[in-house]
Tab-separated table of C-alpha atoms in Angstrom:
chain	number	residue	atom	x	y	z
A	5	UNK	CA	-22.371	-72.205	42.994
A	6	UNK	CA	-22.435	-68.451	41.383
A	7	UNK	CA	-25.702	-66.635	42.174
A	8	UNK	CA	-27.067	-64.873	39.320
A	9	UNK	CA	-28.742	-61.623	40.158
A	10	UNK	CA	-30.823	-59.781	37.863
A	11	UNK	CA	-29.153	-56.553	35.858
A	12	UNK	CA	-30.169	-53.210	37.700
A	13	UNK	CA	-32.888	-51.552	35.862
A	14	UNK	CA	-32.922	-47.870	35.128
A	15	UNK	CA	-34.695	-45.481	38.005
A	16	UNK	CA	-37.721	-44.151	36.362
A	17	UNK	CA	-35.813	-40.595	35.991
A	18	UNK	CA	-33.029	-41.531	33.595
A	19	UNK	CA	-35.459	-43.253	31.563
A	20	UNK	CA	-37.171	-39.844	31.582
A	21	UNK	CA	-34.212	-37.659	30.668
A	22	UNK	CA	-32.651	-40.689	28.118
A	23	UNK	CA	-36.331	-40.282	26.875
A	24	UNK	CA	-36.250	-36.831	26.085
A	25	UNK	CA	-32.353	-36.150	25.380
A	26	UNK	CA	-33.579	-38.548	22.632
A	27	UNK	CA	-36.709	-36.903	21.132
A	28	UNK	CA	-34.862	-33.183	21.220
A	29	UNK	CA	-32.352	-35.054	19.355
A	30	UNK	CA	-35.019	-36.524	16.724
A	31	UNK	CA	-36.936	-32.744	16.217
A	32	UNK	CA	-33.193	-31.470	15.910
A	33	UNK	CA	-32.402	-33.607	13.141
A	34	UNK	CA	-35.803	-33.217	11.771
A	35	UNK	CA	-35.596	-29.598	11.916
A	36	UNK	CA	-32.236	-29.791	10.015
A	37	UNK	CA	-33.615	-31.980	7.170
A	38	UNK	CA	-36.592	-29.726	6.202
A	39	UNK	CA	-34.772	-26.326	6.873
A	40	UNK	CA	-34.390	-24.378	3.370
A	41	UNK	CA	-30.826	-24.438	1.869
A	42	UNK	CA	-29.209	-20.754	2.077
A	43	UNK	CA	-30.349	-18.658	-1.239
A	44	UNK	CA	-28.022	-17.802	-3.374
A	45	UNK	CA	-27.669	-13.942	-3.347
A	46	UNK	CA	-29.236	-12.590	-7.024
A	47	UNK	CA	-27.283	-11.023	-9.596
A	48	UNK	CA	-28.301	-7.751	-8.402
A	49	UNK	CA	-26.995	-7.983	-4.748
A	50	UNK	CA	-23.936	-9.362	-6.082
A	51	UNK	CA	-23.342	-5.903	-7.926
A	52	UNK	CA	-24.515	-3.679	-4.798
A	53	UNK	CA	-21.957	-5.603	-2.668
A	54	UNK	CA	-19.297	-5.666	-5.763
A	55	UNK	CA	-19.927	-2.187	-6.073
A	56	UNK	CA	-19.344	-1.421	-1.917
A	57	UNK	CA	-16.162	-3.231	-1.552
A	58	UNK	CA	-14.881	-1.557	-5.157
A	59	UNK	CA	-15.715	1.753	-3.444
A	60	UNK	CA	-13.414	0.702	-0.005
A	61	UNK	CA	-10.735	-0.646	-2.434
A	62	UNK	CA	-10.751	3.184	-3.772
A	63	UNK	CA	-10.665	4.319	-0.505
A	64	UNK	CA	-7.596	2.156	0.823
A	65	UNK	CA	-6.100	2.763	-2.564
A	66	UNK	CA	-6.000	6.800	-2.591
A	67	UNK	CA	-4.357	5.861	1.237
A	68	UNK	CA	-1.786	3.786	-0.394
A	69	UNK	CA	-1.162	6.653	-3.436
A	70	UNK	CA	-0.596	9.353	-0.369
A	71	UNK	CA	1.475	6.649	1.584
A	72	UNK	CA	3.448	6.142	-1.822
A	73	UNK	CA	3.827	9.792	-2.718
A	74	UNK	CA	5.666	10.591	1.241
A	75	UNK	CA	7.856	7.585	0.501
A	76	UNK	CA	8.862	8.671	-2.646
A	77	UNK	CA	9.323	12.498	-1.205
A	78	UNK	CA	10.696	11.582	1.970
A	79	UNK	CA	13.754	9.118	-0.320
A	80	UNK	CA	14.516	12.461	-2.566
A	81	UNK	CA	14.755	14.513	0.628
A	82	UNK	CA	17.138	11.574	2.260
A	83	UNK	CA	19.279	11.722	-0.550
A	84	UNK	CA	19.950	15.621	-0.814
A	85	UNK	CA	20.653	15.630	3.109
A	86	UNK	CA	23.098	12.198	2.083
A	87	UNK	CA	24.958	14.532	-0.364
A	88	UNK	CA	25.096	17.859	1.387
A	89	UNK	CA	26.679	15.339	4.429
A	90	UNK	CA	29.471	13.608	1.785
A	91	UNK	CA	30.028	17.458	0.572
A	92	UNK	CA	30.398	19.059	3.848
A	93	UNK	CA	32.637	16.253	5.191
A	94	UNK	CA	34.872	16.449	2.067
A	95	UNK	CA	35.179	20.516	3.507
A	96	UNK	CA	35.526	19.821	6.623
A	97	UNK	CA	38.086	17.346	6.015
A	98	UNK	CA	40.095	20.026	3.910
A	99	UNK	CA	39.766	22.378	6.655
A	100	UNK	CA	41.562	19.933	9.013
A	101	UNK	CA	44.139	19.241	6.424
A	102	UNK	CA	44.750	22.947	6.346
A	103	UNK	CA	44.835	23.922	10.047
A	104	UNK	CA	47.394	20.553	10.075
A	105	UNK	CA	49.824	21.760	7.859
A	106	UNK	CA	49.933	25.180	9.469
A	107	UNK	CA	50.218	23.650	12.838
A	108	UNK	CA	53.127	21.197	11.292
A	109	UNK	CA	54.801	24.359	9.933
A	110	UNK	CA	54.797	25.931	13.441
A	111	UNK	CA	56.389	22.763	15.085
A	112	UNK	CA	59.162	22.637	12.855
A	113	UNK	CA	60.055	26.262	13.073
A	114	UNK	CA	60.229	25.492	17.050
A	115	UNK	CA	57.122	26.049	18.322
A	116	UNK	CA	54.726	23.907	19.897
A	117	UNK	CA	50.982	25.224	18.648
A	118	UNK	CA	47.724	24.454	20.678
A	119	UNK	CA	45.946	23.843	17.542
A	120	UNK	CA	48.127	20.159	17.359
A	121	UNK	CA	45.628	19.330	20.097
A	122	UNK	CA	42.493	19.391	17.812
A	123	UNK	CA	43.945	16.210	16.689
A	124	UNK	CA	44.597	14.520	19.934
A	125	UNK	CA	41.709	15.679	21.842
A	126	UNK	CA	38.993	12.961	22.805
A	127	UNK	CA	36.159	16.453	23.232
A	128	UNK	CA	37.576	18.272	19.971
A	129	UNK	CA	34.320	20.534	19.759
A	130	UNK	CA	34.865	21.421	23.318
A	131	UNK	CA	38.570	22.053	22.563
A	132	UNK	CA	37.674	23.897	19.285
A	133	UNK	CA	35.258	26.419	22.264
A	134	UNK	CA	38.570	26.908	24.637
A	135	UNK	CA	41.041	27.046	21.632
A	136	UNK	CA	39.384	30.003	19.708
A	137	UNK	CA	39.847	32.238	22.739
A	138	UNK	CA	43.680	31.901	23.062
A	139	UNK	CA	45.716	34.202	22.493
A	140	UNK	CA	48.414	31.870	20.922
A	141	UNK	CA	46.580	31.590	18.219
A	142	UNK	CA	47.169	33.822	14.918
A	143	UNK	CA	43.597	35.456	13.801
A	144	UNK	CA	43.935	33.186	10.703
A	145	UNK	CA	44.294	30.050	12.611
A	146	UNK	CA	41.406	31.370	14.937
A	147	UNK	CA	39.575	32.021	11.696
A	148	UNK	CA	39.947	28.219	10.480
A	149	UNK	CA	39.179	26.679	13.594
A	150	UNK	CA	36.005	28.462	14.022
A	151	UNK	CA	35.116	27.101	10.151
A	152	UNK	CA	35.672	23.830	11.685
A	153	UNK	CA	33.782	24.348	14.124
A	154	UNK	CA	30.963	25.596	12.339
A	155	UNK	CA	31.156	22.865	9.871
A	156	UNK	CA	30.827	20.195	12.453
A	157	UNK	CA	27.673	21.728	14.070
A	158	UNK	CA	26.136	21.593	10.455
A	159	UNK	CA	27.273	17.998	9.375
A	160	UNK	CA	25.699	17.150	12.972
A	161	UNK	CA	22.733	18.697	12.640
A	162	UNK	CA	22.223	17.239	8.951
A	163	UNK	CA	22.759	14.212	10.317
A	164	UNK	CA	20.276	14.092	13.139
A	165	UNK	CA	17.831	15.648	10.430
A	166	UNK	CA	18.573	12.274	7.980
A	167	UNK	CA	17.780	9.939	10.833
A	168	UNK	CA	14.580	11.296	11.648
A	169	UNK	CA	13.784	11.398	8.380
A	170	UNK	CA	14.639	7.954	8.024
A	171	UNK	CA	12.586	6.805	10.899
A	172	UNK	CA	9.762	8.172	8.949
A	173	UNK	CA	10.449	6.633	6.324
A	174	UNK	CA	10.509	3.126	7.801
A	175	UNK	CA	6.681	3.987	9.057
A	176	UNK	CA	5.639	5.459	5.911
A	177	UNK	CA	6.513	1.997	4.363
A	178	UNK	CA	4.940	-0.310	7.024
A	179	UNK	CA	1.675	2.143	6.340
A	180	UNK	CA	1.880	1.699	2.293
A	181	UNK	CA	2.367	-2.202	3.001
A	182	UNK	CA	-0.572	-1.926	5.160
A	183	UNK	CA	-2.836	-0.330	2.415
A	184	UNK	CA	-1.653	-2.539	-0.422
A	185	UNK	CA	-2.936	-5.080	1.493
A	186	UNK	CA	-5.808	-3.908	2.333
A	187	UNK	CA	-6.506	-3.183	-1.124
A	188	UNK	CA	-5.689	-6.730	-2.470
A	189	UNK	CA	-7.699	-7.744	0.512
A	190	UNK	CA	-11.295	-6.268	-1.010
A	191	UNK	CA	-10.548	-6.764	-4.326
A	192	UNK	CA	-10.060	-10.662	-3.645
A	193	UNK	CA	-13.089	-10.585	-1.805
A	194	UNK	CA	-15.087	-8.972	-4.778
A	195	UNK	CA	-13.527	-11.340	-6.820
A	196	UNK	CA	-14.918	-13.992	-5.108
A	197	UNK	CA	-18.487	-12.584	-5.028
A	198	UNK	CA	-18.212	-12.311	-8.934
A	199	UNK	CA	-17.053	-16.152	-9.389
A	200	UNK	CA	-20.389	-17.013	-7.592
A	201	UNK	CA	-22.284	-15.240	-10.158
A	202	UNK	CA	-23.279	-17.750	-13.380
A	203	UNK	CA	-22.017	-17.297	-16.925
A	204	UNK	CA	-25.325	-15.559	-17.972
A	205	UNK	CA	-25.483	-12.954	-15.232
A	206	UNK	CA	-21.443	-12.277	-15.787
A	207	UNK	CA	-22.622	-11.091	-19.320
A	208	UNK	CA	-25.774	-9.398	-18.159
A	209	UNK	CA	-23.270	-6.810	-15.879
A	210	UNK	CA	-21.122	-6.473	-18.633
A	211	UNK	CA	-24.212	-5.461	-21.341
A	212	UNK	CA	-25.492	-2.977	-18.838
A	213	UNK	CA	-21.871	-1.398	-17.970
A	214	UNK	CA	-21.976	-1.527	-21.608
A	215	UNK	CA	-24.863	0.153	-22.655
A	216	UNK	CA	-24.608	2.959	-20.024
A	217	UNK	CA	-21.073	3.607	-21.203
A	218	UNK	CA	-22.681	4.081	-25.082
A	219	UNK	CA	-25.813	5.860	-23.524
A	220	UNK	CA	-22.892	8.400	-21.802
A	221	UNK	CA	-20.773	8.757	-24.760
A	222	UNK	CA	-23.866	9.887	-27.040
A	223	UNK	CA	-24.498	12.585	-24.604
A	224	UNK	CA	-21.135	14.044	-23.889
A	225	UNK	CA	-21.317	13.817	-27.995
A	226	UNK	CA	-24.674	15.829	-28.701
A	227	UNK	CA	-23.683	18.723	-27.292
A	228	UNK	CA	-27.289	19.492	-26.370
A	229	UNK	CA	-28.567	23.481	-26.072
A	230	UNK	CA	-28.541	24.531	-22.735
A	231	UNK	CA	-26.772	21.594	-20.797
A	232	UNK	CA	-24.582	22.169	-17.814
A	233	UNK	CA	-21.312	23.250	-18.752
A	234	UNK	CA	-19.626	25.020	-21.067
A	235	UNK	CA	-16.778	23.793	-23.706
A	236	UNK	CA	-12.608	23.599	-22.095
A	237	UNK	CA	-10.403	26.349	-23.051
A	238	UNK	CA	-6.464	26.407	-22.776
A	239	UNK	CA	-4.681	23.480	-20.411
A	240	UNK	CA	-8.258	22.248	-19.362
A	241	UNK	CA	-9.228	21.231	-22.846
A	242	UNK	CA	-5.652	20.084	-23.522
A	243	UNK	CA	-5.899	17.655	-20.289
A	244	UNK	CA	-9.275	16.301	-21.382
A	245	UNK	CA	-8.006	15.274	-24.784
A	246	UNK	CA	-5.275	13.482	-23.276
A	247	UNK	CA	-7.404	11.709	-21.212
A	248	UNK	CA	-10.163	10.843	-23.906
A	249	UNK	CA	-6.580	9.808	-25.913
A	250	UNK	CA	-6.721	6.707	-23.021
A	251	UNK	CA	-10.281	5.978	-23.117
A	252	UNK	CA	-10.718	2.054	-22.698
A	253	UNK	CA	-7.337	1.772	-20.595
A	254	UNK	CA	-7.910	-0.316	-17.378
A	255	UNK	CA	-8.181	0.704	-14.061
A	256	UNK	CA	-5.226	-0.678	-11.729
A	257	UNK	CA	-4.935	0.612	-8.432
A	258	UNK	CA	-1.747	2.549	-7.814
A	259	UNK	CA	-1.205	3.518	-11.646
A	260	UNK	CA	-0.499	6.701	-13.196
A	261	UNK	CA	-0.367	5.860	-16.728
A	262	UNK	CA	0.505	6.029	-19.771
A	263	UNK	CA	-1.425	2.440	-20.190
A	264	UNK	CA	-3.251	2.033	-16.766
A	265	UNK	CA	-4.983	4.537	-13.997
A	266	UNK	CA	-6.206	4.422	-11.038
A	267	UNK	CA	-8.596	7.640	-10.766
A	268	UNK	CA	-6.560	10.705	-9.296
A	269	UNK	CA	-3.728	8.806	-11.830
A	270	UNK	CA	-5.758	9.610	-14.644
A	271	UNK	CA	-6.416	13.237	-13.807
A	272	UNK	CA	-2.579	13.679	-12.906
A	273	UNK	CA	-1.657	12.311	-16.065
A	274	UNK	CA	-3.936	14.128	-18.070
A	275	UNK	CA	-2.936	17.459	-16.521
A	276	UNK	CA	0.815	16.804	-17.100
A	277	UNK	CA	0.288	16.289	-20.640
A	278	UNK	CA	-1.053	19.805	-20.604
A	279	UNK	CA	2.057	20.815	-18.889
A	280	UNK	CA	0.512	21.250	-15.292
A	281	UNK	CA	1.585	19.564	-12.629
A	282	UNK	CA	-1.159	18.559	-9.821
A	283	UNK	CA	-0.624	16.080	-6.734
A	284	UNK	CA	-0.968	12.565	-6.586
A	285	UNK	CA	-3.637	11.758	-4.557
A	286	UNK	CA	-7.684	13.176	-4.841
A	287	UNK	CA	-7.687	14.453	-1.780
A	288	UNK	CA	-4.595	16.458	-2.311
A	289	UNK	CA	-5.840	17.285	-5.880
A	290	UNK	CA	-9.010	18.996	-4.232
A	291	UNK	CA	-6.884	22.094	-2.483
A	292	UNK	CA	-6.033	23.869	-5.987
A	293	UNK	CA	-7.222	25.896	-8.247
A	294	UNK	CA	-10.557	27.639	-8.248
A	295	UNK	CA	-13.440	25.416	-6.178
A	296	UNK	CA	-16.961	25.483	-8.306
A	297	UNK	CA	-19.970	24.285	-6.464
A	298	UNK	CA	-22.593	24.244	-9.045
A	299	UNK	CA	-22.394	21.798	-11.663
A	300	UNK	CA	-24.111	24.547	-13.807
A	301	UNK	CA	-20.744	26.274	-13.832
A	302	UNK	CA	-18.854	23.466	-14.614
A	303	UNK	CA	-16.640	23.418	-17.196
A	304	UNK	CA	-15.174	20.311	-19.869
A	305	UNK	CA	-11.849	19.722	-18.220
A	306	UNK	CA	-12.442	20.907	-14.524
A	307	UNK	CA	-11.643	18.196	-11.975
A	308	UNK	CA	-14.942	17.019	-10.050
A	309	UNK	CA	-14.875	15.142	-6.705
A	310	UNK	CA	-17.478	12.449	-5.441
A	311	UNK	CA	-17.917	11.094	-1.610
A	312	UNK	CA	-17.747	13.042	1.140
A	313	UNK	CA	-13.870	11.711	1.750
A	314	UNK	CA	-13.047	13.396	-1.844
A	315	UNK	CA	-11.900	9.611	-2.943
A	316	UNK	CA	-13.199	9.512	-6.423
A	317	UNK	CA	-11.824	12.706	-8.996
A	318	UNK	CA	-12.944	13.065	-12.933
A	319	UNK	CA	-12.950	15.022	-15.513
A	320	UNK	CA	-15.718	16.822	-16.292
A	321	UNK	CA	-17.015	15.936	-19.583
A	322	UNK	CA	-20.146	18.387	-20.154
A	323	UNK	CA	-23.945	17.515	-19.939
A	324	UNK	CA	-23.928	15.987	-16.427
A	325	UNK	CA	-20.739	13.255	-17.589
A	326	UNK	CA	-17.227	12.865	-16.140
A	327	UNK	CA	-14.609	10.581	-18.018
A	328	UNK	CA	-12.513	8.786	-15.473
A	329	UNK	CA	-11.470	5.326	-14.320
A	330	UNK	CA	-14.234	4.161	-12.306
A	331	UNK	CA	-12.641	1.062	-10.566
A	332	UNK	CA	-11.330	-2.309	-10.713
A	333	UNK	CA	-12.692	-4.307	-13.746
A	334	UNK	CA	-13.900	-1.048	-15.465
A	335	UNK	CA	-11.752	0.984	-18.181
A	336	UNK	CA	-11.209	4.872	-18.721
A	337	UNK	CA	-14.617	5.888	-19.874
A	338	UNK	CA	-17.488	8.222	-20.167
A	339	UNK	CA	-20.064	8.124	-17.435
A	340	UNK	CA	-23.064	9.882	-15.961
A	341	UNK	CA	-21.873	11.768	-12.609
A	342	UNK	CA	-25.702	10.521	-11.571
A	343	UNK	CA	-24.383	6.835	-11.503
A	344	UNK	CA	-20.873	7.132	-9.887
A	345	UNK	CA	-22.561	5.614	-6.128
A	346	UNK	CA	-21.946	8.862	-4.170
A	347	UNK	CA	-22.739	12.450	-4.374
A	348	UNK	CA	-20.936	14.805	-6.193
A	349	UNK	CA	-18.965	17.336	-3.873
A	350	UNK	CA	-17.826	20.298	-6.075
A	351	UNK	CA	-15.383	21.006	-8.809
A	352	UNK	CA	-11.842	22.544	-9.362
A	353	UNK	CA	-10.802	25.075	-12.262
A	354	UNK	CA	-6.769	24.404	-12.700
């Protein structure tokens, strides 16, 4: 017959930890039901962090317009050194064809010319050394060997100067791929923060961009007595018309007009409609001309930097304005150089 022997009851001090493993588990839960849901950030932190990542995008984006501008300098550069190579191998090849015939001429006559060996020598610029010191040679066949010569050291050093070029090239391009990406990167992530905003507060930014826009235009319009600045003369005022020509254009990063601008490709525009030509980039933009430090001195036209990095560039529009192209989402427009989110640096007289 099977015994039947009572279950084993718990020792006192699992029922203990069981026991409390339990209630922690309880206040946990507990805890996790009355805990506030996470507040939706307001309207106006939604700008101030907007209004950061806009400012990196601007950043990364004047990166990517230097980055661009090398590429583009570096291909032109490529393709001289490419045709000076096809040129100077076309001479060189005529030189050869030249110093062949003669040599020809010599063997058929009877004689046996060391020159022939140019043509059958595995070293020929080491032959072309020995060769120019014999005294077989005629001075004119001394006198076209040496061009070879020469010509080969050139085409070889244009060469070696294309492939290093070249190699730069291939970084420059990983670099601008790195920036446009980096670019796309914050503006997707403003984006974002934007599409959490509600219909209503979508259309409150866009009233107050709005009315400080008007409130900017009416002052660059009175013309008040004794505000800072005095009016463009010349190319300046020829550049700031073309610029107020493209008020309301959007901002894209990267563009240089005649429909879109990013900020230093507004300015260059502008200027090259006044038949100057400027750099690309604001940074680069900031080394000419004539720097003015007081914005009392300023004058409509003059280019005027913001941030310490010199990434943001305007025209100055008189009274304390600039007309630029602020940033993603914005258009070519007037605006208070108070407002732009960093500190004005200095201007530049073209």
């Amino acid at each position: 017959m099977a015994s039947h022997r009572r279950p084993k009851q718990p020792s006192r001090a699992r029922v203990t930890v069981l026991t409390t493993a339990a209630a922690a588990a309880v206040a946990l839960s507990a805890q996790a039901a009355n805990a506030a849901p996470s507040e939706k950030p307001s309207k106006d932190e939604v700008k101030a962090k907007v209004d950061k990542l806009y400012e990196q995008a601007e950043q990364a984006t004047e990166k990517y317009n230097g980055a661009k501008e090398k590429q583009e300098k570096l291909q032109k550069e490529i393709s001289t050194i490419q045709d000076n190579v096809a040129r100077g191998q076309e001479e060189l090849n005529k030189l050869r064809d030249g110093l062949g015939s003669m040599a020809a001429g010599q063997y058929r006559s009877g004689g046996i010319d060391p020159s022939v060996q140019l043509f059958l020598s595995s070293d020929p610029d080491d032959y072309l050394d020995k060769a120019s010191t014999l005294d077989q040679l005629s001075s004119q066949q001394v006198d076209a060997l040496k061009k070879i010569q020469d010509k080969q050291r050139e085409l070889a050093q244009e060469r070696a100067e294309a492939t290093e070029k070249l190699k730069d090239l291939a970084t420059t391009r990983t670099e601008l791929g790195k920036k446009k990406k980096e670019v796309q990167g914050k503006l997707a992530e403003a984006q974002k923060l934007l599409n959490s905003l509600t219909a209503k507060e979508k259309a409150e930014l866009t009233a107050e961009q709005a009315r400080a826009t008007r409130a900017s235009e009416r002052t660059v319009l009175s013309g008040s007595p004794g505000s800072a600045g005095s009016s463009a003369s010349g190319r300046a005022a020829a550049a700031f018309s073309a610029a107020q020509s493209r008020i309301g254009s959007p901002y894209v990063y990267g563009a240089t007009g005649p429909s879109s601008f990013d900020c230093s490709g507004l300015t260059s525009w502008a200027y090259a409609q006044a038949g100057v030509g400027i750099p690309r980039t604001s940074e680069s933009q900031s080394t000419i001309g004539t720097r003015i430090y007081s914005m009392g001195d300023l004058r409509v036209g003059d280019l005027v930097f913001f941030f310490n990095d010199l990434h943001h560039v305007g025209l100055y529009a008189g009274n304390g304005q600039v007309l630029h192209a602020p940033r993603t989402g914005t258009v070519v427009r007037y605006e208070s150089m108070g407002t732009i989110g960093g500190p004005f640096m200095f201007g530049v007289r073209v």
